Amino acid sequence: MDSEGLREKWHAFDIEKVFEALKSGRQGLSSADAKNRLPAYGPNELPKKKRISPAGIFLSQFKNYLVLILIGAAVISAFIGEMTNAYVILVIILFISVLGFVQEYKAERAMEALKKMVSPEARVLRDGAVRKIPVRKLVPGDIILIEAGDRVPADARLVEAINLETIESALTGESHPVSKSTNVLRENTPVAERSNMIFMGTIATRGNGMAVVGGTGTNTQIGSIAQMIQAEEEEPPLKVKFDELSKQLARIVLLASFVILLTGYLRGQDLFHMLIVAAALAVAGIPEALPFIVTVTLALGTQRMARRHAIIRRLPAVETLGSATVICSDKTGTITRGEMTVRKLYTDAFIEVTGSGYIPDGEFYRDDKKIDPAGDKHLKELLRVGMLCNNSHLEHNGGWRVIGDPTEGALLVAAKKANPDEKYPRIAELPFDSERKLMSTLHMTPRGITAFIKGAPEVMLGLCTRICDKGTIRPINSEDKERILDANRAMAKDALRVLAFAERTFGPEECREYTAECVEQNLVFMGLMGMIDPPREEVIDSIARCKSAGIKVVMITGDNKLTAAAVGRTIGLLDEDGEVLEGGEIEKMSDDELSIAARTASIYARAEPGHKLRIIDALKRNGHIVAMTGDGVNDAPALKKADIGIAMGLSGTDVAKEASDMVITDDNFATIVHAVEEGRRIYDNIRKGASYLLSITFAEVAVLFLSFVVLNYPLPLTPLQILYVNLVTEEFPALGLSVEPASRNIMSRMPRHPKEPILSNRILLYTLIMASVFFLGTFALFAYSEPEHPQNLQVAQTTAFAALIIFGLFNAMNCRDLTGSIFRTGVFTNKKLLLALSCSITAMLFAIYWEPMQGIFRTAHLGFEAWVRILLVAWTAVVVAEVMKWVFRNRHRLSM
């Protein structure tokens, strides 16, 4: 029988059939057999991904199209003798490359983090004896021994399970222990419900067991996740858009440069001089500050986000988060606290319990009236049963935490809220097992030996002959049982995990042997407790803010459909139009069917890692930019696949953090909303910078083209003046725009369309109109100075030089808000931009009035009247911008 083909089906076969398929038995393998199998199956370890060398990471930074253009621009600058400009461009290239290198150097550690989850040694039966061997030498067919505290070394089918429980939260996302058995299960049983299997990397918390190894290395659940993580990453949307913009810009500028070169040559001008002019225009026409400003804006944004508990691991992730249209979130530990909490009790009526998590602060309410547990004998006794029938511990060390089973921890916290004052010594225990569905502990009390029992309500009621009724013990009847079952159903409908509690005090001659048959009968029913992993307090408001920002929140969980739906309704995620899909339903759907279902589904229950990847793919096919939050190993493939993966810093596994683009250090869902806001602000500022820089670039190219090619005027700018305008008007003002605060409505507008270019149609129209104002105004001032007369040419060129710079500086103020009036934004609210503009003005004045620079740039002294004309004409940039913004804001009203 083919064991590889059965790897996903071990849970569905009788153990003897498993032994037959694996050619093994209860005595395990012989050392010789195991040695022969190792080459065939390979070592029990996760594959080593070939790491890129530091040099390779650095060189990969030069694959950016715009960086290649900048290298060409630096070469051209050096060719025409403008070494200063060449050095500036090279510094910018180096800055971009080094920053990208630093960001990516630590980005590929997911495989190492996965390997840390695997124990270094395993206890196995070899040659009929128990031995400890390195985990990497395990092979399918080995018999492994597991006990409480062990980390499971491979995927294995249980042969024996004695009160065995494992914590599988890192794999399935659910925080409560999973009881294990050897029972045969259905073939289509989800991974989270395969109770006869144990999985590599999970931890045994109770009991012991023996299992036959069915899968090692990559042929395990965690191995499958490792292979998913190694999938090829997609290019960040921002990089794709900038590469496309760079290509288009390069074509336009190079074509214009070639036309000017050809025109000058055909008119009989010196070929070498025209080559210098064309080269200068090519350098100036490519805004080398653009990638620099994008990188700086993203880097400054990461610093701001870090102060708000969001650490960015890849710079483009900032912009991507700002454009997210869907946030997919795991339930446990992300939307919920990851801490079981008792919310409701039932004695003779329901009692609500306030408080959340493991903090033992809370109050008790019956019929909306606060009650004192100390004065309610029945309630006090119910809480005591939960506290004593318990193997967990609650401790406070900088914060409250539970050592042991989270469900038992919830019972301890509930009891501590009532300040219990009696702790009776334990003399015996009957551990929980999946057949009895009960746990009992026996204690020496003032009443004598008393058993305290907890377990499944249906089982417990069948063992109870009496009931505590408001502190009085009386026989239980069928009406009592039906009433209790109704209460159980009502609590289960609210997604509460319900346990029943009972007790029994023994007489001197009763129950000489503490067996289940003797102890667990003739019980006194005390009540029910319902508990849940509660949502975080801030989640409801955060989800509401996401909705107002046009962002859909999707919960993906390994929990059952009922629990997931109840949590979804509580936090405002599941409304009338919302749909809950289960993993089994997803498996039956084609990709197209899932894409359709994903349009309305807001919760996915019983989801496995493969399901999460299909869900993300479906959302992407629907045109969404997908952010995925998570903390477990099971989230890692989806974190890698999503446009941006967001890991939880406190509760998250190393695997999730290393696979992510961003880590939330406070595990606070609200931090994601702040990060979205910051991402939108950053993208807005990148757009502002791009619009500003391109308006200058287009104006320079257009004024040269109009003057020289179309109207046969002399060149309005010398080659060095072209480069100096480029230097003075680009870097400093664009840096000032990169720190512009967020606009007032940033979180009340819909996300931009994922395929929308950096310069949307509206912004592109604004940029082109402003560029037209610049070059028409500059040409008008140039022509007014009569440049056709040689004695006037230097003054005319200086006028055009100063006009282009002043136009640019006025437009820098315009670009602070591409929709709102600059007068409403406030002229003096961005002091860094004002400082940048001052530096640009100073540099311009030096070039015009300082004699050494006059000789270099061939500038002339400008008088007062010239400056009045320049300022008046340049002021049209502000007037036109205000008119355009008003039209954009009121376009709907104007179209009526």
Coordinates of C-alpha atoms in Angstrom, one line a residue, residues 365-644:
Y365 CA -25.5 40.5 37.9
R366 CA -28.8 38.7 38.1
D367 CA -31.7 40.3 36.2
D368 CA -29.5 43.4 35.6
K369 CA -29.1 43.8 39.4
K370 CA -25.7 43.6 41.0
I371 CA -25.4 40.7 43.5
D372 CA -22.7 39.9 46.1
P373 CA -21.4 36.3 45.7
A374 CA -20.5 36.2 49.4
G375 CA -24.2 36.5 50.2
D376 CA -25.4 33.9 47.7
K377 CA -24.6 30.4 49.0
H378 CA -25.5 28.6 45.8
L379 CA -23.4 30.9 43.6
K380 CA -20.5 30.7 46.0
E381 CA -20.6 26.9 46.0
L382 CA -20.7 26.7 42.2
L383 CA -17.6 28.9 41.9
R384 CA -15.9 26.8 44.5
V385 CA -16.5 23.6 42.5
G386 CA -14.9 25.3 39.4
M387 CA -11.9 26.5 41.5
L388 CA -11.2 23.1 43.2
C389 CA -11.8 20.8 40.2
N390 CA -8.9 22.4 38.5
N391 CA -5.2 21.8 37.7
S392 CA -4.3 25.3 36.4
H393 CA -2.7 28.2 38.2
L394 CA -3.3 31.9 38.1
E395 CA -0.3 34.1 38.7
H396 CA 0.5 37.8 38.6
N397 CA 4.0 38.8 37.4
G398 CA 3.7 42.1 35.8
G399 CA 0.4 40.9 34.4
W400 CA -2.1 38.2 35.0
R401 CA -1.5 34.9 33.2
V402 CA -2.7 31.3 33.4
I403 CA -0.4 28.3 33.7
G404 CA -2.2 25.3 32.3
D405 CA -5.5 24.8 30.5
P406 CA -7.1 28.1 29.4
T407 CA -10.6 26.8 30.2
E408 CA -9.6 25.9 33.7
G409 CA -7.9 29.3 34.0
A410 CA -11.2 31.0 33.2
L411 CA -12.8 29.1 36.1
L412 CA -10.1 30.3 38.4
V413 CA -10.5 33.9 37.4
A414 CA -14.3 33.7 37.8
A415 CA -13.8 32.3 41.4
K416 CA -11.3 34.9 42.2
K417 CA -13.7 37.7 41.2
A418 CA -15.9 36.4 44.1
N419 CA -13.0 36.3 46.5
P420 CA -13.2 32.7 47.7
D421 CA -11.9 32.1 51.1
E422 CA -11.7 28.2 51.4
K423 CA -9.2 25.9 49.7
Y424 CA -9.5 22.3 50.7
P425 CA -6.6 19.8 50.4
R426 CA -6.9 17.4 47.5
I427 CA -6.6 13.7 48.2
A428 CA -7.4 12.1 44.8
E429 CA -8.2 13.0 41.1
L430 CA -10.0 11.2 38.3
P431 CA -8.6 13.0 35.2
F432 CA -10.8 14.0 32.3
D433 CA -11.1 11.6 29.5
S434 CA -13.0 11.8 26.2
E435 CA -15.2 8.7 27.0
R436 CA -16.5 9.9 30.4
K437 CA -16.4 13.6 29.5
L438 CA -15.9 14.3 33.2
M439 CA -13.1 15.3 35.6
S440 CA -13.4 14.8 39.4
T441 CA -11.2 15.8 42.3
L442 CA -11.7 14.6 45.9
H443 CA -10.9 17.0 48.8
M444 CA -11.0 16.8 52.6
T445 CA -13.6 19.4 53.7
P446 CA -15.4 20.3 57.0
R447 CA -18.2 18.1 55.7
G448 CA -15.9 15.2 55.1
I449 CA -14.5 13.8 51.9
T450 CA -16.2 15.7 49.0
A451 CA -15.9 15.2 45.3
F452 CA -16.1 18.1 42.9
I453 CA -17.0 17.3 39.3
K454 CA -17.1 19.2 36.1
G455 CA -17.9 18.0 32.6
A456 CA -20.4 17.9 29.7
P457 CA -23.9 19.0 30.8
E458 CA -25.8 16.1 29.1
V459 CA -23.5 13.5 30.8
M460 CA -23.6 15.3 34.2
L461 CA -27.4 15.4 34.3
G462 CA -27.6 11.7 33.8
L463 CA -25.4 11.2 37.0
C464 CA -27.3 13.7 39.2
T465 CA -30.0 12.6 41.6
R466 CA -30.2 15.8 43.5
I467 CA -30.0 19.5 42.8
C468 CA -29.0 22.6 44.7
D469 CA -32.0 25.0 44.7
K470 CA -31.1 28.4 46.2
G471 CA -28.8 26.7 48.7
T472 CA -31.1 23.9 49.6
I473 CA -30.5 20.3 48.4
R474 CA -33.5 18.5 47.0
P475 CA -34.2 15.6 44.6
I476 CA -33.9 16.6 40.9
N477 CA -36.8 16.0 38.6
S478 CA -37.4 15.9 34.8
E479 CA -38.6 19.5 34.8
D480 CA -35.3 20.6 36.4
K481 CA -33.3 18.6 33.8
E482 CA -35.3 20.1 30.9
R483 CA -34.9 23.6 32.3
I484 CA -31.1 23.1 32.6
L485 CA -30.8 21.7 29.1
D486 CA -32.7 24.7 27.8
A487 CA -30.3 27.0 29.6
N488 CA -27.4 25.0 28.1
R489 CA -28.8 25.4 24.6
A490 CA -29.3 29.1 25.1
M491 CA -25.7 29.6 26.2
A492 CA -24.4 27.4 23.4
K493 CA -26.4 29.6 20.9
D494 CA -24.3 32.6 22.2
A495 CA -21.2 30.6 21.3
L496 CA -20.3 30.0 24.9
R497 CA -18.4 26.8 25.8
V498 CA -20.6 25.3 28.6
L499 CA -19.5 23.1 31.4
A500 CA -21.7 21.6 34.1
F501 CA -20.7 21.3 37.8
A502 CA -21.7 19.0 40.6
E503 CA -20.5 17.6 43.9
R504 CA -20.9 14.8 46.3
T505 CA -20.0 14.4 50.0
F506 CA -19.3 10.8 51.1
G507 CA -20.4 9.2 54.3
P508 CA -17.9 7.2 56.4
E509 CA -18.7 3.9 54.7
E510 CA -19.3 5.2 51.1
C511 CA -16.9 4.7 48.2
R512 CA -13.9 3.0 49.7
E513 CA -12.2 3.0 46.3
Y514 CA -12.0 6.3 44.3
T515 CA -13.0 5.0 41.0
A516 CA -15.2 6.7 38.4
E517 CA -17.9 4.1 38.9
C518 CA -18.0 4.8 42.7
V519 CA -17.4 8.6 42.8
E520 CA -19.4 9.8 39.8
Q521 CA -22.9 8.9 40.8
N522 CA -25.7 10.2 43.1
L523 CA -24.3 13.7 42.4
V524 CA -25.8 17.1 43.5
F525 CA -26.2 19.4 40.4
M526 CA -24.7 22.8 41.2
G527 CA -25.0 24.8 37.9
L528 CA -23.6 25.7 34.5
M529 CA -20.8 28.0 33.5
G530 CA -20.4 29.4 30.0
M531 CA -17.2 30.9 28.7
I532 CA -15.8 32.4 25.6
D533 CA -12.6 33.9 24.2
P534 CA -14.0 37.5 24.3
P535 CA -13.4 40.2 21.7
R536 CA -10.9 42.9 22.5
E537 CA -12.6 46.1 23.8
E538 CA -11.3 48.3 21.0
V539 CA -12.2 45.9 18.1
I540 CA -15.8 47.1 17.7
D541 CA -14.7 50.8 17.2
S542 CA -11.9 49.7 14.9
I543 CA -14.1 47.7 12.7
A544 CA -16.6 50.6 12.5
R545 CA -13.8 52.9 11.5
C546 CA -12.7 50.5 8.8
K547 CA -16.3 50.4 7.4
S548 CA -16.4 54.2 7.3
A549 CA -13.1 54.2 5.4
G550 CA -14.5 51.7 2.9
I551 CA -12.5 48.8 4.1
K552 CA -14.1 45.4 4.4
V553 CA -13.0 43.3 7.4
V554 CA -13.1 39.5 7.0
M555 CA -12.6 37.1 9.9
I556 CA -10.9 33.8 9.0
T557 CA -10.9 31.2 11.9
G558 CA -10.4 27.6 12.6
D559 CA -13.4 27.7 15.0
N560 CA -16.8 26.3 14.3
K561 CA -19.5 28.2 12.4
L562 CA -21.7 28.9 15.4
T563 CA -18.9 30.4 17.5
A564 CA -17.5 32.4 14.6
A565 CA -21.0 33.9 13.8
A566 CA -21.6 34.8 17.4
V567 CA -18.3 36.7 17.7
G568 CA -19.0 38.3 14.3
R569 CA -22.3 39.7 15.5
T570 CA -20.8 40.9 18.8
I571 CA -18.2 43.0 17.1
G572 CA -20.4 44.3 14.3
L573 CA -18.7 42.3 11.6
L574 CA -21.7 40.1 10.6
D575 CA -24.8 42.0 9.5
E576 CA -27.9 40.9 7.6
D577 CA -26.1 40.7 4.3
G578 CA -23.1 38.9 5.7
E579 CA -22.4 35.3 5.1
V580 CA -20.5 32.6 7.0
L581 CA -18.6 30.0 4.9
E582 CA -17.0 26.8 6.3
G583 CA -13.8 25.1 5.2
G584 CA -15.8 22.2 3.9
E585 CA -17.9 24.4 1.7
I586 CA -14.8 26.2 0.3
E587 CA -13.3 22.8 -0.7
K588 CA -16.3 22.0 -2.8
M589 CA -16.2 25.4 -4.7
S590 CA -14.3 26.1 -7.8
D591 CA -12.1 29.2 -7.9
D592 CA -14.8 31.1 -9.8
E593 CA -17.5 30.1 -7.3
L594 CA -15.3 31.1 -4.4
S595 CA -14.7 34.5 -6.0
I596 CA -18.5 35.1 -6.2
A597 CA -19.0 33.9 -2.6
A598 CA -16.2 36.1 -1.4
R599 CA -18.1 39.2 -2.4
T600 CA -20.6 38.7 0.4
A601 CA -18.8 36.4 2.9
S602 CA -17.4 38.2 6.0
I603 CA -16.6 35.2 8.1
Y604 CA -14.8 31.9 7.2
A605 CA -15.1 29.1 9.8
R606 CA -13.1 25.9 10.1
A607 CA -10.5 27.4 7.8
E608 CA -7.2 25.7 7.2
P609 CA -4.0 27.3 5.8
G610 CA -4.8 26.2 2.2
H611 CA -8.3 27.7 2.5
K612 CA -6.8 31.0 3.6
L613 CA -4.7 31.1 0.5
R614 CA -7.7 30.4 -1.7
I615 CA -9.7 33.1 0.0
I616 CA -7.0 35.7 -0.5
D617 CA -6.7 34.7 -4.2
A618 CA -10.5 35.0 -4.6
L619 CA -10.4 38.5 -3.0
K620 CA -7.5 39.5 -5.3
R621 CA -9.4 38.2 -8.3
N622 CA -12.2 40.6 -7.3
G623 CA -9.8 43.5 -7.5
H624 CA -9.0 43.9 -3.8
I625 CA -5.8 44.9 -2.1
V626 CA -5.7 42.4 0.7
A627 CA -4.1 42.8 4.2
M628 CA -3.9 39.7 6.4
T629 CA -3.4 39.8 10.1
G630 CA -2.4 36.7 12.1
D631 CA -0.3 35.3 14.9
G632 CA 0.0 31.6 14.4
V633 CA 2.0 29.3 12.2
N634 CA -1.2 28.6 10.3
D635 CA -1.3 32.2 9.3
A636 CA 2.2 32.4 7.8
P637 CA 1.4 31.3 4.2
A638 CA -1.5 33.7 4.0
L639 CA 0.7 36.5 5.5
K640 CA 3.2 35.8 2.8
K641 CA 0.5 35.7 0.0
A642 CA -1.4 38.8 1.0
D643 CA -0.5 42.2 -0.4
I644 CA 0.5 43.0 3.1

